[in-house]
Amino acid sequence: MLTQLDDGFEITAEPGRGRVRLRAVERPWDDEILDFLCEIEDAGISATKTIRTLSGDSLPAWTAELAESYTGWDGVRSWKSLEHDLRIDATHDRRGHVSLRFAVRGPRGYEADAWEASACVQLDAGEDVRRLAAELATFLA
């Protein structure tokens, strides 16, 4: 389920399970660098990380490709942010659902010994993923 927030949006799984918030987007130097907060919660864990991208690192386009593949795909499709501080792994169950695993890494996500925390949310393939792609396009514009 997608829910609008004042400064972003939230994706939730079934009650009591994973929750991901993307919020507080900013361009710190008025150039191509775009930062936002990713907050994840699931089963006793929570993590917040500032994610650095180059104008969103094509995240809306990647998500739109997932939406266009609503009938399903094999394996895992992944997206990574510029500094590898956020990775999203998408799988399709071929029964109309897409699982998105959001993994944040810190303090420097590109380093092998960075900590990692993740949460998984599930959306209906097609319309829910299309809505996510539209939310991301607006959020990262």
PDB file of C-alpha atoms in Angstrom, residues 1-129:
ATOM      1  CA  MET A   1       0.000   0.000   0.000  1.00  0.00           C
ATOM      2  CA  LEU A   2       1.242   3.504  -0.881  1.00  0.00           C
ATOM      3  CA  THR A   3       0.471   6.425   1.409  1.00  0.00           C
ATOM      4  CA  GLN A   4       1.253  10.103   0.805  1.00  0.00           C
ATOM      5  CA  LEU A   5       3.291  11.937   3.450  1.00  0.00           C
ATOM      6  CA  ASP A   6       3.831  15.694   3.725  1.00  0.00           C
ATOM      7  CA  ASP A   7       7.352  15.346   2.336  1.00  0.00           C
ATOM      8  CA  GLY A   8       7.284  12.016   0.479  1.00  0.00           C
ATOM      9  CA  PHE A   9       5.483   8.697   0.653  1.00  0.00           C
ATOM     10  CA  GLU A  10       5.344   5.405   2.519  1.00  0.00           C
ATOM     11  CA  ILE A  11       5.086   1.845   1.239  1.00  0.00           C
ATOM     12  CA  THR A  12       3.724  -0.704   3.690  1.00  0.00           C
ATOM     13  CA  ALA A  13       3.309  -4.451   3.659  1.00  0.00           C
ATOM     14  CA  GLU A  14       0.612  -6.216   5.618  1.00  0.00           C
ATOM     15  CA  PRO A  15      -0.017  -4.794   9.117  1.00  0.00           C
ATOM     16  CA  GLY A  16       2.907  -5.369  11.465  1.00  0.00           C
ATOM     17  CA  ARG A  17       5.320  -6.138   8.630  1.00  0.00           C
ATOM     18  CA  GLY A  18       7.730  -4.048   6.552  1.00  0.00           C
ATOM     19  CA  ARG A  19       7.453  -0.307   6.061  1.00  0.00           C
ATOM     20  CA  VAL A  20       9.574   1.945   3.844  1.00  0.00           C
ATOM     21  CA  ARG A  21       9.415   5.742   3.813  1.00  0.00           C
ATOM     22  CA  LEU A  22      11.074   7.856   1.136  1.00  0.00           C
ATOM     23  CA  ARG A  23      11.014  11.510   2.123  1.00  0.00           C
ATOM     24  CA  ALA A  24      12.809  14.846   2.486  1.00  0.00           C
ATOM     25  CA  VAL A  25      14.237  15.116  -1.024  1.00  0.00           C
ATOM     26  CA  GLU A  26      16.740  17.928  -1.579  1.00  0.00           C
ATOM     27  CA  ARG A  27      19.455  19.139  -3.912  1.00  0.00           C
ATOM     28  CA  PRO A  28      22.210  20.187  -1.499  1.00  0.00           C
ATOM     29  CA  TRP A  29      24.325  22.049  -4.072  1.00  0.00           C
ATOM     30  CA  ASP A  30      21.744  23.045  -6.696  1.00  0.00           C
ATOM     31  CA  ASP A  31      23.246  20.620  -9.229  1.00  0.00           C
ATOM     32  CA  GLU A  32      22.624  16.987 -10.288  1.00  0.00           C
ATOM     33  CA  ILE A  33      23.180  15.581  -6.793  1.00  0.00           C
ATOM     34  CA  LEU A  34      19.822  14.686  -5.255  1.00  0.00           C
ATOM     35  CA  ASP A  35      19.527  13.339  -1.691  1.00  0.00           C
ATOM     36  CA  PHE A  36      16.561  11.843   0.137  1.00  0.00           C
ATOM     37  CA  LEU A  37      15.912   9.923   3.324  1.00  0.00           C
ATOM     38  CA  CYS A  38      15.075   6.234   3.245  1.00  0.00           C
ATOM     39  CA  GLU A  39      13.562   4.932   6.485  1.00  0.00           C
ATOM     40  CA  ILE A  40      12.875   1.229   6.865  1.00  0.00           C
ATOM     41  CA  GLU A  41      11.179  -0.745   9.625  1.00  0.00           C
ATOM     42  CA  ASP A  42      10.460  -4.435   9.932  1.00  0.00           C
ATOM     43  CA  ALA A  43      10.307  -7.060  12.698  1.00  0.00           C
ATOM     44  CA  GLY A  44      12.268  -5.204  15.374  1.00  0.00           C
ATOM     45  CA  ILE A  45      14.669  -3.314  13.125  1.00  0.00           C
ATOM     46  CA  SER A  46      14.676   0.254  11.949  1.00  0.00           C
ATOM     47  CA  ALA A  47      17.214   2.221   9.965  1.00  0.00           C
ATOM     48  CA  THR A  48      17.372   5.668   8.426  1.00  0.00           C
ATOM     49  CA  LYS A  49      19.888   6.615   5.775  1.00  0.00           C
ATOM     50  CA  THR A  50      20.417   9.637   3.555  1.00  0.00           C
ATOM     51  CA  ILE A  51      20.570   8.329  -0.002  1.00  0.00           C
ATOM     52  CA  ARG A  52      22.692  10.160  -2.571  1.00  0.00           C
ATOM     53  CA  THR A  53      21.794   9.956  -6.278  1.00  0.00           C
ATOM     54  CA  LEU A  54      22.550  11.701  -9.539  1.00  0.00           C
ATOM     55  CA  SER A  55      19.100  13.105 -10.355  1.00  0.00           C
ATOM     56  CA  GLY A  56      17.474   9.943  -9.001  1.00  0.00           C
ATOM     57  CA  ASP A  57      19.779   7.436 -10.744  1.00  0.00           C
ATOM     58  CA  SER A  58      16.918   6.449 -13.115  1.00  0.00           C
ATOM     59  CA  LEU A  59      14.862   4.958 -10.253  1.00  0.00           C
ATOM     60  CA  PRO A  60      11.498   6.072 -11.746  1.00  0.00           C
ATOM     61  CA  ALA A  61      12.412   4.502 -15.121  1.00  0.00           C
ATOM     62  CA  TRP A  62      13.517   1.257 -13.440  1.00  0.00           C
ATOM     63  CA  THR A  63      10.232   1.102 -11.531  1.00  0.00           C
ATOM     64  CA  ALA A  64       8.241   1.886 -14.692  1.00  0.00           C
ATOM     65  CA  GLU A  65       9.973  -1.093 -16.369  1.00  0.00           C
ATOM     66  CA  LEU A  66       8.797  -3.283 -13.482  1.00  0.00           C
ATOM     67  CA  ALA A  67       5.242  -2.020 -14.008  1.00  0.00           C
ATOM     68  CA  GLU A  68       5.411  -2.784 -17.733  1.00  0.00           C
ATOM     69  CA  SER A  69       6.478  -6.341 -16.879  1.00  0.00           C
ATOM     70  CA  TYR A  70       3.331  -6.924 -14.805  1.00  0.00           C
ATOM     71  CA  THR A  71       2.914 -10.470 -16.196  1.00  0.00           C
ATOM     72  CA  GLY A  72       6.138 -11.436 -14.449  1.00  0.00           C
ATOM     73  CA  TRP A  73       9.829 -12.164 -14.849  1.00  0.00           C
ATOM     74  CA  ASP A  74      12.339 -14.716 -13.643  1.00  0.00           C
ATOM     75  CA  GLY A  75      14.926 -13.995 -10.982  1.00  0.00           C
ATOM     76  CA  VAL A  76      15.735 -10.717  -9.280  1.00  0.00           C
ATOM     77  CA  ARG A  77      15.824  -7.264 -10.835  1.00  0.00           C
ATOM     78  CA  SER A  78      17.948  -4.827  -8.850  1.00  0.00           C
ATOM     79  CA  TRP A  79      18.531  -1.087  -8.642  1.00  0.00           C
ATOM     80  CA  LYS A  80      21.383   0.614  -6.736  1.00  0.00           C
ATOM     81  CA  SER A  81      21.934   4.217  -5.780  1.00  0.00           C
ATOM     82  CA  LEU A  82      25.068   6.133  -6.725  1.00  0.00           C
ATOM     83  CA  GLU A  83      26.999   5.296  -3.545  1.00  0.00           C
ATOM     84  CA  HIS A  84      25.361   1.866  -3.043  1.00  0.00           C
ATOM     85  CA  ASP A  85      23.682   3.079   0.142  1.00  0.00           C
ATOM     86  CA  LEU A  86      20.297   1.845  -1.150  1.00  0.00           C
ATOM     87  CA  ARG A  87      19.571  -1.284  -3.153  1.00  0.00           C
ATOM     88  CA  ILE A  88      16.112  -2.419  -4.201  1.00  0.00           C
ATOM     89  CA  ASP A  89      15.629  -6.028  -5.265  1.00  0.00           C
ATOM     90  CA  ALA A  90      12.389  -6.853  -7.077  1.00  0.00           C
ATOM     91  CA  THR A  91      10.925 -10.320  -7.565  1.00  0.00           C
ATOM     92  CA  HIS A  92       7.642 -11.365  -9.177  1.00  0.00           C
ATOM     93  CA  ASP A  93       5.671 -14.363  -7.920  1.00  0.00           C
ATOM     94  CA  ARG A  94       3.793 -14.807 -11.240  1.00  0.00           C
ATOM     95  CA  ARG A  95       0.534 -14.624  -9.279  1.00  0.00           C
ATOM     96  CA  GLY A  96       0.176 -10.860  -9.537  1.00  0.00           C
ATOM     97  CA  HIS A  97       2.531  -9.646  -6.803  1.00  0.00           C
ATOM     98  CA  VAL A  98       5.877  -7.873  -6.795  1.00  0.00           C
ATOM     99  CA  SER A  99       8.087  -8.051  -3.696  1.00  0.00           C
ATOM    100  CA  LEU A 100      10.468  -5.153  -3.163  1.00  0.00           C
ATOM    101  CA  ARG A 101      13.350  -5.605  -0.735  1.00  0.00           C
ATOM    102  CA  PHE A 102      14.817  -2.248   0.285  1.00  0.00           C
ATOM    103  CA  ALA A 103      18.332  -2.594   1.742  1.00  0.00           C
ATOM    104  CA  VAL A 104      20.141   0.415   3.182  1.00  0.00           C
ATOM    105  CA  ARG A 105      23.878   0.338   3.906  1.00  0.00           C
ATOM    106  CA  GLY A 106      26.048   2.647   5.919  1.00  0.00           C
ATOM    107  CA  PRO A 107      27.899   4.655   6.851  1.00  0.00           C
ATOM    108  CA  ARG A 108      29.508   4.367   3.400  1.00  0.00           C
ATOM    109  CA  GLY A 109      27.425   1.867   1.456  1.00  0.00           C
ATOM    110  CA  TYR A 110      30.096   1.193  -1.145  1.00  0.00           C
ATOM    111  CA  GLU A 111      32.463  -0.285   1.466  1.00  0.00           C
ATOM    112  CA  ALA A 112      32.471  -4.064   1.935  1.00  0.00           C
ATOM    113  CA  ASP A 113      32.141  -3.844   5.733  1.00  0.00           C
ATOM    114  CA  ALA A 114      29.197  -1.395   5.742  1.00  0.00           C
ATOM    115  CA  TRP A 115      26.250  -2.372   7.928  1.00  0.00           C
ATOM    116  CA  GLU A 116      23.045  -3.363   6.132  1.00  0.00           C
ATOM    117  CA  ALA A 117      19.390  -3.386   7.158  1.00  0.00           C
ATOM    118  CA  SER A 118      16.468  -4.340   4.957  1.00  0.00           C
ATOM    119  CA  ALA A 119      12.711  -4.545   4.803  1.00  0.00           C
ATOM    120  CA  CYS A 120      10.455  -6.191   2.259  1.00  0.00           C
ATOM    121  CA  VAL A 121       7.131  -4.874   0.988  1.00  0.00           C
ATOM    122  CA  GLN A 122       4.761  -6.419  -1.503  1.00  0.00           C
ATOM    123  CA  LEU A 123       2.669  -4.619  -4.121  1.00  0.00           C
ATOM    124  CA  ASP A 124       0.147  -5.804  -6.659  1.00  0.00           C
ATOM    125  CA  ALA A 125       1.827  -6.073 -10.053  1.00  0.00           C
ATOM    126  CA  GLY A 126       0.649  -3.574 -12.620  1.00  0.00           C
ATOM    127  CA  GLU A 127      -1.374  -0.734 -11.159  1.00  0.00           C
ATOM    128  CA  ASP A 128       0.319  -0.521  -7.724  1.00  0.00           C
ATOM    129  CA  VAL A 129       3.774  -0.628  -9.296  1.00  0.00           C
TER     130      VAL A 129
END
